[in-house]
Structures are given as C-alpha cells and as structure tokens.
mmCIF file of C-alpha atoms in Angstrom:
data_model
loop_
_atom_site.group_PDB
_atom_site.id
_atom_site.type_symbol
_atom_site.label_atom_id
_atom_site.label_comp_id
_atom_site.label_asym_id
_atom_site.label_seq_id
_atom_site.Cartn_x
_atom_site.Cartn_y
_atom_site.Cartn_z
ATOM 1 C CA UNK A 245 -46.177 -2.273 17.452
ATOM 2 C CA UNK A 246 -48.285 -3.335 14.442
ATOM 3 C CA UNK A 247 -49.555 -0.696 11.981
ATOM 4 C CA UNK A 248 -51.745 -1.034 8.926
ATOM 5 C CA UNK A 249 -49.577 -1.754 5.879
ATOM 6 C CA UNK A 250 -49.615 0.597 2.916
ATOM 7 C CA UNK A 251 -49.029 -0.298 -0.697
ATOM 8 C CA UNK A 252 -45.998 1.498 -2.125
ATOM 9 C CA UNK A 253 -46.651 2.547 -5.723
ATOM 10 C CA UNK A 254 -44.472 4.146 -8.343
ATOM 11 C CA UNK A 255 -45.277 7.659 -7.172
ATOM 12 C CA UNK A 256 -43.396 9.988 -4.900
ATOM 13 C CA UNK A 257 -43.140 7.073 -2.444
ATOM 14 C CA UNK A 258 -41.539 4.765 -5.006
ATOM 15 C CA UNK A 259 -38.176 3.150 -4.271
ATOM 16 C CA UNK A 260 -34.951 4.853 -5.282
ATOM 17 C CA UNK A 261 -34.463 2.596 -8.312
ATOM 18 C CA UNK A 262 -37.807 3.712 -9.811
ATOM 19 C CA UNK A 263 -37.981 7.427 -9.067
ATOM 20 C CA UNK A 264 -34.493 8.538 -8.049
ATOM 21 C CA UNK A 265 -35.727 9.283 -4.495
ATOM 22 C CA UNK A 266 -34.064 7.518 -1.626
ATOM 23 C CA UNK A 267 -36.390 5.261 0.336
ATOM 24 C CA UNK A 268 -36.329 6.336 3.988
ATOM 25 C CA UNK A 269 -36.892 4.359 7.160
ATOM 26 C CA UNK A 270 -40.209 6.168 7.633
ATOM 27 C CA UNK A 271 -41.433 5.201 4.163
ATOM 28 C CA UNK A 272 -40.302 1.621 4.668
ATOM 29 C CA UNK A 273 -42.175 1.542 7.992
ATOM 30 C CA UNK A 274 -45.327 2.875 6.343
ATOM 31 C CA UNK A 275 -45.045 0.293 3.582
ATOM 32 C CA UNK A 276 -44.636 -2.625 5.995
ATOM 33 C CA UNK A 277 -47.037 -1.392 8.649
ATOM 34 C CA UNK A 278 -44.352 -1.681 11.312
ATOM 35 C CA UNK A 279 -42.705 0.839 13.587
ATOM 36 C CA UNK A 280 -39.368 2.332 12.637
ATOM 37 C CA UNK A 281 -37.894 0.959 15.854
ATOM 38 C CA UNK A 282 -38.953 -2.551 14.914
ATOM 39 C CA UNK A 283 -37.461 -2.278 11.432
ATOM 40 C CA UNK A 284 -34.221 -0.738 12.695
ATOM 41 C CA UNK A 285 -33.844 -3.471 15.311
ATOM 42 C CA UNK A 286 -34.310 -6.221 12.723
ATOM 43 C CA UNK A 287 -32.085 -4.701 10.022
ATOM 44 C CA UNK A 288 -29.278 -3.981 12.489
ATOM 45 C CA UNK A 289 -29.548 -7.540 13.808
ATOM 46 C CA UNK A 290 -29.735 -6.218 17.353
ATOM 47 C CA UNK A 291 -29.716 -8.781 20.207
ATOM 48 C CA UNK A 292 -33.469 -8.364 20.861
ATOM 49 C CA UNK A 293 -34.371 -8.818 17.168
ATOM 50 C CA UNK A 294 -35.063 -12.487 17.917
ATOM 51 C CA UNK A 295 -38.219 -11.523 19.827
ATOM 52 C CA UNK A 296 -39.925 -10.898 16.499
ATOM 53 C CA UNK A 297 -41.279 -13.870 14.542
ATOM 54 C CA UNK A 298 -38.975 -15.217 11.846
ATOM 55 C CA UNK A 299 -41.646 -14.479 9.227
ATOM 56 C CA UNK A 300 -41.642 -10.797 10.221
ATOM 57 C CA UNK A 301 -37.866 -10.581 10.188
ATOM 58 C CA UNK A 302 -37.700 -12.165 6.746
ATOM 59 C CA UNK A 303 -40.392 -9.815 5.404
ATOM 60 C CA UNK A 304 -38.491 -6.760 6.663
ATOM 61 C CA UNK A 305 -35.174 -7.849 5.139
ATOM 62 C CA UNK A 306 -36.701 -8.827 1.797
ATOM 63 C CA UNK A 307 -38.714 -5.592 1.522
ATOM 64 C CA UNK A 308 -35.656 -3.495 2.364
ATOM 65 C CA UNK A 309 -33.694 -5.202 -0.433
ATOM 66 C CA UNK A 310 -36.570 -4.963 -2.908
ATOM 67 C CA UNK A 311 -37.183 -1.272 -2.284
ATOM 68 C CA UNK A 312 -33.500 -0.345 -2.160
ATOM 69 C CA UNK A 313 -33.501 0.866 1.436
ATOM 70 C CA UNK A 314 -30.125 1.830 2.879
ATOM 71 C CA UNK A 315 -29.628 2.923 6.515
ATOM 72 C CA UNK A 316 -28.752 6.545 7.125
ATOM 73 C CA UNK A 317 -25.011 6.301 7.752
ATOM 74 C CA UNK A 318 -24.703 9.502 9.797
ATOM 75 C CA UNK A 319 -27.714 8.755 11.971
ATOM 76 C CA UNK A 320 -26.410 5.268 12.685
ATOM 77 C CA UNK A 321 -22.910 6.624 13.439
ATOM 78 C CA UNK A 322 -24.263 9.199 15.876
ATOM 79 C CA UNK A 323 -26.348 6.570 17.596
ATOM 80 C CA UNK A 324 -23.385 4.262 18.065
ATOM 81 C CA UNK A 325 -20.848 7.046 18.567
ATOM 82 C CA UNK A 326 -18.720 5.320 15.924
ATOM 83 C CA UNK A 327 -17.887 6.306 12.339
ATOM 84 C CA UNK A 328 -16.213 3.065 11.207
ATOM 85 C CA UNK A 329 -14.185 5.276 8.861
ATOM 86 C CA UNK A 330 -10.464 4.744 8.278
ATOM 87 C CA UNK A 331 -8.337 7.249 6.391
ATOM 88 C CA UNK A 332 -5.612 6.076 3.997
ATOM 89 C CA UNK A 333 -3.052 8.669 2.920
ATOM 90 C CA UNK A 334 -0.188 8.276 0.431
ATOM 91 C CA UNK A 335 1.835 10.580 -1.824
ATOM 92 C CA UNK A 336 0.338 9.140 -5.002
ATOM 93 C CA UNK A 337 -1.618 5.951 -5.680
ATOM 94 C CA UNK A 338 -0.626 6.152 -9.345
ATOM 95 C CA UNK A 339 2.041 3.438 -9.229
ATOM 96 C CA UNK A 340 2.039 -0.239 -8.399
ATOM 97 C CA UNK A 341 3.560 -0.064 -4.911
ATOM 98 C CA UNK A 342 0.873 1.978 -3.159
ATOM 99 C CA UNK A 343 -1.877 0.297 -5.152
ATOM 100 C CA UNK A 344 -0.804 -3.196 -4.066
ATOM 101 C CA UNK A 345 -0.624 -2.134 -0.415
ATOM 102 C CA UNK A 346 -4.077 -0.586 -0.655
ATOM 103 C CA UNK A 347 -5.493 -3.725 -2.257
ATOM 104 C CA UNK A 348 -4.259 -5.898 0.608
ATOM 105 C CA UNK A 349 -5.521 -3.366 3.140
ATOM 106 C CA UNK A 350 -8.993 -3.153 1.563
ATOM 107 C CA UNK A 351 -9.362 -6.919 1.269
ATOM 108 C CA UNK A 352 -8.612 -7.330 4.955
ATOM 109 C CA UNK A 353 -11.236 -4.705 5.828
ATOM 110 C CA UNK A 354 -13.966 -6.657 4.033
ATOM 111 C CA UNK A 355 -16.700 -7.804 6.411
ATOM 112 C CA UNK A 356 -15.267 -5.799 9.312
ATOM 113 C CA UNK A 357 -17.748 -2.921 8.990
ATOM 114 C CA UNK A 358 -14.998 -0.383 8.309
ATOM 115 C CA UNK A 359 -14.865 1.859 5.249
ATOM 116 C CA UNK A 360 -11.706 3.538 3.995
ATOM 117 C CA UNK A 361 -11.320 7.022 2.552
ATOM 118 C CA UNK A 362 -8.255 7.462 0.304
ATOM 119 C CA UNK A 363 -6.294 10.703 -0.195
ATOM 120 C CA UNK A 364 -3.177 11.683 -2.189
ATOM 121 C CA UNK A 365 -0.952 14.556 -1.061
ATOM 122 C CA UNK A 366 1.517 14.505 -3.997
ATOM 123 C CA UNK A 367 4.501 15.137 -1.691
ATOM 124 C CA UNK A 368 3.038 18.391 -0.367
ATOM 125 C CA UNK A 369 3.529 18.678 3.440
ATOM 126 C CA UNK A 370 0.716 21.222 3.695
ATOM 127 C CA UNK A 371 -1.690 18.998 1.745
ATOM 128 C CA UNK A 372 -0.705 16.013 3.891
ATOM 129 C CA UNK A 373 -1.495 18.005 7.020
ATOM 130 C CA UNK A 374 -4.798 19.180 5.556
ATOM 131 C CA UNK A 375 -5.836 15.596 4.732
ATOM 132 C CA UNK A 376 -4.988 14.434 8.252
ATOM 133 C CA UNK A 377 -6.991 17.278 9.810
ATOM 134 C CA UNK A 378 -9.965 16.756 7.479
ATOM 135 C CA UNK A 379 -10.143 13.035 8.166
ATOM 136 C CA UNK A 380 -9.905 13.590 11.922
ATOM 137 C CA UNK A 381 -12.574 16.328 11.769
ATOM 138 C CA UNK A 382 -14.907 13.962 9.905
ATOM 139 C CA UNK A 383 -14.620 11.287 12.523
ATOM 140 C CA UNK A 384 -11.988 8.899 11.155
ATOM 141 C CA UNK A 385 -11.193 6.312 13.795
ATOM 142 C CA UNK A 386 -7.735 5.474 12.462
ATOM 143 C CA UNK A 387 -5.169 6.279 9.782
ATOM 144 C CA UNK A 388 -2.983 4.224 7.467
ATOM 145 C CA UNK A 389 -0.062 6.405 6.393
ATOM 146 C CA UNK A 390 1.945 5.130 3.408
ATOM 147 C CA UNK A 391 5.239 6.973 2.970
ATOM 148 C CA UNK A 392 3.604 9.904 4.755
ATOM 149 C CA UNK A 393 4.625 11.186 8.166
ATOM 150 C CA UNK A 394 2.891 14.251 9.635
ATOM 151 C CA UNK A 395 4.963 16.526 11.842
ATOM 152 C CA UNK A 396 2.834 15.702 14.869
ATOM 153 C CA UNK A 397 0.534 12.987 16.117
ATOM 154 C CA UNK A 398 -2.918 12.977 14.492
ATOM 155 C CA UNK A 399 -4.431 12.118 17.855
ATOM 156 C CA UNK A 400 -6.038 8.886 16.628
ATOM 157 C CA UNK A 401 -4.625 5.352 16.140
ATOM 158 C CA UNK A 402 -2.208 5.193 13.195
ATOM 159 C CA UNK A 403 -0.176 2.588 11.320
ATOM 160 C CA UNK A 404 2.654 3.572 8.980
ATOM 161 C CA UNK A 405 4.305 1.807 6.028
ATOM 162 C CA UNK A 406 7.542 3.049 4.458
ATOM 163 C CA UNK A 407 8.174 6.150 6.560
ATOM 164 C CA UNK A 408 11.362 8.172 6.777
ATOM 165 C CA UNK A 409 11.216 8.264 10.563
ATOM 166 C CA UNK A 410 9.587 6.216 13.303
ATOM 167 C CA UNK A 411 7.061 8.342 15.201
ATOM 168 C CA UNK A 412 6.290 7.015 18.663
ATOM 169 C CA UNK A 413 2.566 7.507 18.110
ATOM 170 C CA UNK A 414 2.385 4.982 15.241
ATOM 171 C CA UNK A 415 2.903 1.261 14.717
ATOM 172 C CA UNK A 416 4.979 0.299 11.677
ATOM 173 C CA UNK A 417 4.879 -2.414 9.043
ATOM 174 C CA UNK A 418 8.212 -2.335 7.236
ATOM 175 C CA UNK A 419 10.514 -4.365 5.020
ATOM 176 C CA UNK A 420 13.934 -5.610 6.118
ATOM 177 C CA UNK A 421 15.934 -3.574 3.606
ATOM 178 C CA UNK A 422 19.274 -4.990 4.789
ATOM 179 C CA UNK A 423 18.283 -8.508 3.760
ATOM 180 C CA UNK A 424 16.660 -7.370 0.519
ATOM 181 C CA UNK A 425 19.665 -5.356 -0.655
ATOM 182 C CA UNK A 426 22.029 -8.169 0.314
ATOM 183 C CA UNK A 427 20.052 -10.639 -1.803
ATOM 184 C CA UNK A 428 20.042 -8.257 -4.766
ATOM 185 C CA UNK A 429 23.745 -7.399 -4.844
ATOM 186 C CA UNK A 430 24.891 -10.868 -3.821
ATOM 187 C CA UNK A 431 22.922 -12.280 -6.757
ATOM 188 C CA UNK A 432 24.711 -9.953 -9.193
ATOM 189 C CA UNK A 433 28.086 -10.547 -7.586
ATOM 190 C CA UNK A 434 27.515 -14.279 -7.811
ATOM 191 C CA UNK A 435 26.961 -13.891 -11.550
ATOM 192 C CA UNK A 436 30.342 -12.143 -11.803
ATOM 193 C CA UNK A 437 29.331 -8.465 -11.833
ATOM 194 C CA UNK A 438 31.717 -5.999 -10.212
ATOM 195 C CA UNK A 439 30.975 -2.816 -12.172
ATOM 196 C CA UNK A 440 27.530 -2.089 -10.772
ATOM 197 C CA UNK A 441 25.575 1.150 -11.150
ATOM 198 C CA UNK A 442 22.991 2.275 -8.583
ATOM 199 C CA UNK A 443 19.831 4.353 -8.812
ATOM 200 C CA UNK A 444 19.219 5.757 -5.340
ATOM 201 C CA UNK A 445 15.705 6.586 -4.123
ATOM 202 C CA UNK A 446 14.377 10.158 -4.062
ATOM 203 C CA UNK A 447 14.992 12.437 -1.109
ATOM 204 C CA UNK A 448 12.376 12.160 1.615
ATOM 205 C CA UNK A 449 11.187 8.707 0.652
ATOM 206 C CA UNK A 450 10.738 6.387 3.623
ATOM 207 C CA UNK A 451 13.145 3.671 2.437
ATOM 208 C CA UNK A 452 15.747 5.756 0.600
ATOM 209 C CA UNK A 453 18.354 6.211 3.320
ATOM 210 C CA UNK A 454 17.807 2.814 4.931
ATOM 211 C CA UNK A 455 18.193 1.076 1.587
ATOM 212 C CA UNK A 456 21.261 3.109 0.613
ATOM 213 C CA UNK A 457 23.022 2.335 3.894
ATOM 214 C CA UNK A 458 22.342 -1.326 3.153
ATOM 215 C CA UNK A 459 23.911 -0.903 -0.317
ATOM 216 C CA UNK A 460 27.112 0.542 1.168
ATOM 217 C CA UNK A 461 27.346 -2.135 3.871
ATOM 218 C CA UNK A 462 26.678 -4.989 1.442
ATOM 219 C CA UNK A 463 29.158 -3.767 -1.165
ATOM 220 C CA UNK A 464 31.835 -3.367 1.472
ATOM 221 C CA UNK A 465 31.344 -6.925 2.654
ATOM 222 C CA UNK A 466 31.300 -8.325 -0.890
ATOM 223 C CA UNK A 467 34.273 -6.283 -2.053
ATOM 224 C CA UNK A 468 32.246 -4.362 -4.643
ATOM 225 C CA UNK A 469 33.257 -0.719 -5.092
ATOM 226 C CA UNK A 470 30.500 1.879 -5.063
ATOM 227 C CA UNK A 471 31.681 4.366 -7.676
ATOM 228 C CA UNK A 472 30.143 7.877 -7.300
ATOM 229 C CA UNK A 473 30.211 8.138 -11.097
ATOM 230 C CA UNK A 474 27.907 5.115 -11.226
ATOM 231 C CA UNK A 475 25.453 6.466 -8.662
ATOM 232 C CA UNK A 476 22.478 8.707 -9.464
ATOM 233 C CA UNK A 477 19.436 9.743 -7.454
ATOM 234 C CA UNK A 478 15.852 9.698 -8.615
ATOM 235 C CA UNK A 479 14.098 12.997 -9.136
ATOM 236 C CA UNK A 480 10.604 13.539 -7.818
ATOM 237 C CA UNK A 481 8.428 13.785 -10.919
ATOM 238 C CA UNK A 482 4.684 13.765 -11.545
ATOM 239 C CA UNK A 483 5.224 10.972 -14.082
ATOM 240 C CA UNK A 484 6.756 8.051 -12.172
ATOM 241 C CA UNK A 485 7.673 6.180 -15.337
ATOM 242 C CA UNK A 486 10.071 8.942 -16.383
ATOM 243 C CA UNK A 487 12.167 8.912 -13.204
ATOM 244 C CA UNK A 488 14.136 5.770 -14.002
ATOM 245 C CA UNK A 489 14.555 6.712 -17.647
ATOM 246 C CA UNK A 490 16.121 10.061 -16.722
ATOM 247 C CA UNK A 491 18.381 8.416 -14.123
ATOM 248 C CA UNK A 492 19.624 5.827 -16.632
ATOM 249 C CA UNK A 493 20.267 8.502 -19.229
ATOM 250 C CA UNK A 494 22.419 10.386 -16.700
ATOM 251 C CA UNK A 495 24.469 7.267 -16.068
ATOM 252 C CA UNK A 496 24.996 6.660 -19.771
ATOM 253 C CA UNK A 497 26.098 10.247 -20.384
ATOM 254 C CA UNK A 498 28.927 9.790 -17.890
ATOM 255 C CA UNK A 499 30.461 7.164 -20.215
ATOM 256 C CA UNK A 500 31.562 5.009 -17.292
ATOM 257 C CA UNK A 501 31.198 1.307 -18.094
ATOM 258 C CA UNK A 502 28.881 -0.815 -15.954
ATOM 259 C CA UNK A 503 27.568 -4.327 -16.474
ATOM 260 C CA UNK A 504 24.695 -4.271 -13.984
ATOM 261 C CA UNK A 505 22.206 -1.770 -12.591
ATOM 262 C CA UNK A 506 20.463 -1.907 -9.212
ATOM 263 C CA UNK A 507 17.401 0.338 -9.183
ATOM 264 C CA UNK A 508 15.649 1.697 -6.106
ATOM 265 C CA UNK A 509 12.312 0.150 -7.111
ATOM 266 C CA UNK A 510 10.618 -1.692 -9.954
ATOM 267 C CA UNK A 511 9.133 1.414 -11.570
ATOM 268 C CA UNK A 512 12.560 3.008 -11.958
ATOM 269 C CA UNK A 513 14.097 -0.313 -13.060
ATOM 270 C CA UNK A 514 11.507 -0.835 -15.808
ATOM 271 C CA UNK A 515 11.849 2.681 -17.193
ATOM 272 C CA UNK A 516 15.649 2.434 -16.936
ATOM 273 C CA UNK A 517 15.503 -0.675 -19.129
ATOM 274 C CA UNK A 518 13.683 1.383 -21.754
ATOM 275 C CA UNK A 519 16.423 4.013 -21.706
ATOM 276 C CA UNK A 520 19.133 1.353 -21.974
ATOM 277 C CA UNK A 521 17.468 -0.249 -24.979
ATOM 278 C CA UNK A 522 16.987 3.128 -26.644
ATOM 279 C CA UNK A 523 20.730 3.711 -26.266
ATOM 280 C CA UNK A 524 21.454 0.404 -28.007
ATOM 281 C CA UNK A 525 22.193 -1.755 -24.954
ATOM 282 C CA UNK A 526 20.696 -5.217 -24.615
ATOM 283 C CA UNK A 527 19.136 -6.287 -21.308
ATOM 284 C CA UNK A 528 20.530 -8.487 -19.836
ATOM 285 C CA UNK A 529 23.253 -9.425 -22.357
ATOM 286 C CA UNK A 530 24.996 -6.033 -22.078
ATOM 287 C CA UNK A 531 23.579 -4.730 -18.802
ATOM 288 C CA UNK A 532 21.703 -6.718 -16.152
ATOM 289 C CA UNK A 533 18.931 -4.861 -14.310
ATOM 290 C CA UNK A 534 17.675 -5.497 -10.759
ATOM 291 C CA UNK A 535 14.493 -4.002 -9.263
ATOM 292 C CA UNK A 536 12.904 -3.910 -5.803
ATOM 293 C CA UNK A 537 9.201 -4.479 -4.892
ATOM 294 C CA UNK A 538 7.919 -7.065 -7.401
ATOM 295 C CA UNK A 539 4.926 -5.052 -8.541
ATOM 296 C CA UNK A 540 2.473 -6.724 -10.908
ATOM 297 C CA UNK A 541 4.124 -5.432 -14.085
ATOM 298 C CA UNK A 542 7.560 -6.799 -13.159
ATOM 299 C CA UNK A 543 6.713 -10.337 -14.248
ATOM 300 C CA UNK A 544 5.349 -9.313 -17.665
ATOM 301 C CA UNK A 545 8.050 -6.820 -18.614
ATOM 302 C CA UNK A 546 10.362 -7.427 -21.567
ATOM 303 C CA UNK A 547 12.453 -9.080 -20.279
ATOM 304 C CA UNK A 548 10.711 -10.113 -17.039
ATOM 305 C CA UNK A 549 12.396 -8.249 -14.185
ATOM 306 C CA UNK A 550 14.635 -9.844 -11.567
ATOM 307 C CA UNK A 551 13.662 -8.139 -8.337
ATOM 308 C CA UNK A 552 13.322 -8.252 -4.567
ATOM 309 C CA UNK A 553 9.776 -9.176 -3.656
ATOM 310 C CA UNK A 554 8.001 -7.262 -0.956
ATOM 311 C CA UNK A 555 4.787 -9.108 -0.022
ATOM 312 C CA UNK A 556 2.821 -5.905 -0.588
ATOM 313 C CA UNK A 557 -0.675 -7.365 -0.318
ATOM 314 C CA UNK A 558 0.313 -9.141 2.890
ATOM 315 C CA UNK A 559 1.844 -5.948 4.287
ATOM 316 C CA UNK A 560 -1.388 -4.067 3.561
ATOM 317 C CA UNK A 561 -3.408 -6.794 5.267
ATOM 318 C CA UNK A 562 -1.098 -6.765 8.301
ATOM 319 C CA UNK A 563 -1.504 -2.985 8.509
ATOM 320 C CA UNK A 564 -5.308 -3.369 8.529
ATOM 321 C CA UNK A 565 -5.132 -5.945 11.317
ATOM 322 C CA UNK A 566 -2.856 -3.743 13.411
ATOM 323 C CA UNK A 567 -5.026 -0.686 12.902
ATOM 324 C CA UNK A 568 -8.251 -2.463 13.853
ATOM 325 C CA UNK A 569 -6.562 -3.757 17.008
ATOM 326 C CA UNK A 570 -5.300 -0.274 17.864
ATOM 327 C CA UNK A 571 -8.768 1.209 17.341
ATOM 328 C CA UNK A 572 -10.050 -1.437 19.769
ATOM 329 C CA UNK A 573 -7.487 -0.126 22.275
ATOM 330 C CA UNK A 574 -5.282 -3.208 22.090
ATOM 331 C CA UNK A 575 -2.124 -2.240 23.975
ATOM 332 C CA UNK A 576 -0.082 -5.214 22.725
ATOM 333 C CA UNK A 577 0.399 -4.090 19.107
ATOM 334 C CA UNK A 578 4.005 -3.798 17.986
ATOM 335 C CA UNK A 579 5.998 -3.094 14.820
ATOM 336 C CA UNK A 580 6.162 -5.860 12.218
ATOM 337 C CA UNK A 581 9.267 -6.432 10.099
ATOM 338 C CA UNK A 582 8.650 -8.316 6.851
ATOM 339 C CA UNK A 583 11.367 -10.385 5.181
ATOM 340 C CA UNK A 584 11.812 -9.856 1.406
ATOM 341 C CA UNK A 585 12.579 -12.533 -1.187
ATOM 342 C CA UNK A 586 14.841 -12.633 -4.260
ATOM 343 C CA UNK A 587 12.872 -13.355 -7.452
ATOM 344 C CA UNK A 588 15.170 -14.276 -10.338
ATOM 345 C CA UNK A 589 13.823 -13.679 -13.835
ATOM 346 C CA UNK A 590 15.350 -12.872 -17.219
ATOM 347 C CA UNK A 591 16.713 -9.345 -16.709
ATOM 348 C CA UNK A 592 19.968 -10.598 -15.125
ATOM 349 C CA UNK A 593 22.725 -12.886 -16.408
ATOM 350 C CA UNK A 594 26.533 -13.132 -16.156
ATOM 351 C CA UNK A 595 28.457 -10.236 -17.727
ATOM 352 C CA UNK A 596 29.595 -10.831 -21.294
ATOM 353 C CA UNK A 597 33.268 -10.454 -20.317
ATOM 354 C CA UNK A 598 34.254 -11.439 -16.769
ATOM 355 C CA UNK A 599 37.443 -10.180 -15.228
ATOM 356 C CA UNK A 600 39.480 -12.271 -12.812
ATOM 357 C CA UNK A 601 38.002 -10.212 -10.045
ATOM 358 C CA UNK A 602 34.516 -10.883 -11.323
ATOM 359 C CA UNK A 603 35.084 -14.606 -11.029
ATOM 360 C CA UNK A 604 35.368 -14.383 -7.269
ATOM 361 C CA UNK A 605 32.537 -16.209 -5.625
ATOM 362 C CA UNK A 606 30.001 -14.128 -3.711
ATOM 363 C CA UNK A 607 29.370 -14.694 -0.031
ATOM 364 C CA UNK A 608 26.505 -17.067 0.571
ATOM 365 C CA UNK A 609 24.954 -16.131 3.897
ATOM 366 C CA UNK A 610 22.980 -12.879 4.224
ATOM 367 C CA UNK A 611 23.614 -10.596 7.191
ATOM 368 C CA UNK A 612 21.578 -11.077 10.310
ATOM 369 C CA UNK A 613 18.509 -8.815 10.317
ATOM 370 C CA UNK A 614 19.237 -5.650 12.240
ATOM 371 C CA UNK A 615 15.681 -5.208 13.437
ATOM 372 C CA UNK A 616 14.176 -6.633 16.616
ATOM 373 C CA UNK A 617 10.455 -6.773 15.717
ATOM 374 C CA UNK A 618 8.932 -10.105 14.635
ATOM 375 C CA UNK A 619 9.707 -11.139 11.068
ATOM 376 C CA UNK A 620 6.948 -12.314 8.768
ATOM 377 C CA UNK A 621 8.211 -14.986 6.413
#
C-alpha cells in the first residue's frame, strides 16, 4: 500500500530528539507514505519483508534511525505473546561477587533479544518474595536467582547460583567447594602453616555450610586442628567491607596465636588484612591470608591476595545459556558444577617460625569431587 509522503518538520510531528516527543509508528508511516503494516514488517525483518524492494526497505530503516523511532515494546510483546524479560535477583549487587556473575550473564544475553531486570532484596525474605511475584506478574519468562531461594516455585523457568538448598524446580550452576577448600588449606599446609584461623561465612548464605564441611574434612585429612578459638563467623552487615574487619578483630582479641587466615570470601579477606595491619601485623610475614572468589580487586590489593578463583563471568554466562534453554522448553538441562583454581599471589608465605609439625609435607592430590554433574574446567 503506497501513500503520499509527508514532510516531517520540527513541529509537533518532529522526532523525539528535536521536540522531546516520541515518534510513533503512525507518524513514521505518514512521513514515509507507507502503511504501518509495511513498516512494521520491514523493521521486524519478518519473513515476507523480502517482497518489498530493497530500496524501500533501506529507506524505512534509515528513516527510522534518523527520526529516532523505537517500536512499542508492550504492543510488540502482546502481538508475539512474549516479553523477552528475564528477572535477576540477588541479596545485594554491591560487592564484586554478584557483580561479576551479572556481567557474565548480561554479556551472554547480548544479541539474544532478552532484557534483564535486576532486583536486590537485602536478605529480606518478604522482599525476595515480593520481587519474584512482581517479576512474574509483569511477564518475566525466567529468573536467575543468586544466593536467593524462594520458599516455593516461582512457576517459571529458573536457574540458581550459590543457594543454600537445591530446589527441584531450578537448575543450578555451582562451584565445587570441596576442591576449592582443599586447594586453599593444602597450599597453606604445604608452606608449613598449622595454626590456621578461619572466617566462616554468614548464616543463610548458599555456600556457607558446604564450604565449612569441606574445611573440616580437609583439615582432618591434612592433620590440621580446627581450633574453635580460631574460628569466627561473619555477621550480616549493610557494609560488606566491615564484615571481615570485625571478624579479624574478634580473632585478635582472643589472643590465640595463628600464622594463617582462611577467609570465607575475598571481601572478608581484604578487610581482614586491613584489621591485621592496623593491629601491627604484617601480611604475609606475620600472618598469611587466603581468600575465595578472585574478584577484580583481589589482584590489585596490597599485597595482592592469594585466593581460590571462581570463574564468575563464565558461571554467569553458563547460567544465561541454561535459562534460555529452559525458557525454550529444553528438557535436557542439568546442573553444572564448576571447578575452582588456586591463584597464588603475595598474601601467603611460609610462617616465620616453623615447628617440627609444620615441616610435615602436605598431601598432594585433592579429594575426588563429590558431585555428579558435569565439571567445567
């Protein structure tokens, strides 16, 4: 259908960039002298768009770009009965762990047509539930839940990372904590450390109990005693950077000597190093410090942090792939277990004074992974 073209001037019909008014499909059709159906078919690259001459198709695309036309998202969604919206929920995106996962997730979504909507619940079960319900009500096709497990199924495809339980309605991407903790403690034991302090994760965190069980099993096998006086648990604070500092200060107040510290994650390890230095201890000469995650700041800390690397960007990308497959009703999706890696930097070294016991060589081979899902190297 060919209509007489109109000239679009800088009046009430001007493009959004000139007047602040959004250019509509009707106005674009009037400007081009084409029907709205024709323009919609060409811009959406529908199968029958090729029936229009290439010159016409090029003119439509170029005019749409020049005038700042954007398709009406809700109208298009209703027409296709799809929202292409994915919800991402986490306790708090204010630290490096969640941010790195989200970055990998978002990069994988590029060019797929999906858009993500991000929400924080700040460890509030009621706020978590409200976010899940809101996203479902607004047509989200899937959910990525980072360290967030609702009490019941959201009723749409879901992928979880770092959850404290394994709901049957979700597919998981998770780290092999047994291997990661083995690598961490075996590294310190190999340096000669036997008086090791531990900062346990906060209650309710997805990896806390799994990682702590791995600590106990590894220490038993290596002959390293886990002293309750050298064990503290992180508190749940609004300011993540303070959690490790407070935990380290508790350890120091107990006046029980330790030559190495294994922290639950990098954030707590980095802030613990600050507390140790403030108390007059040198890292690593007096106390070696080990983290877990390998967030971006770990490599530029002072000193650079020895840690267990989780391939966070890769885990986020894997979660995106799984979720897209689940949305497409792929019945073959299964949990993915990711293998961590020891990254040795300058925050660990042999203890200044090694006892005869400390000179015992550490075991070399890590335990066999206890998980059955495929391992991503």
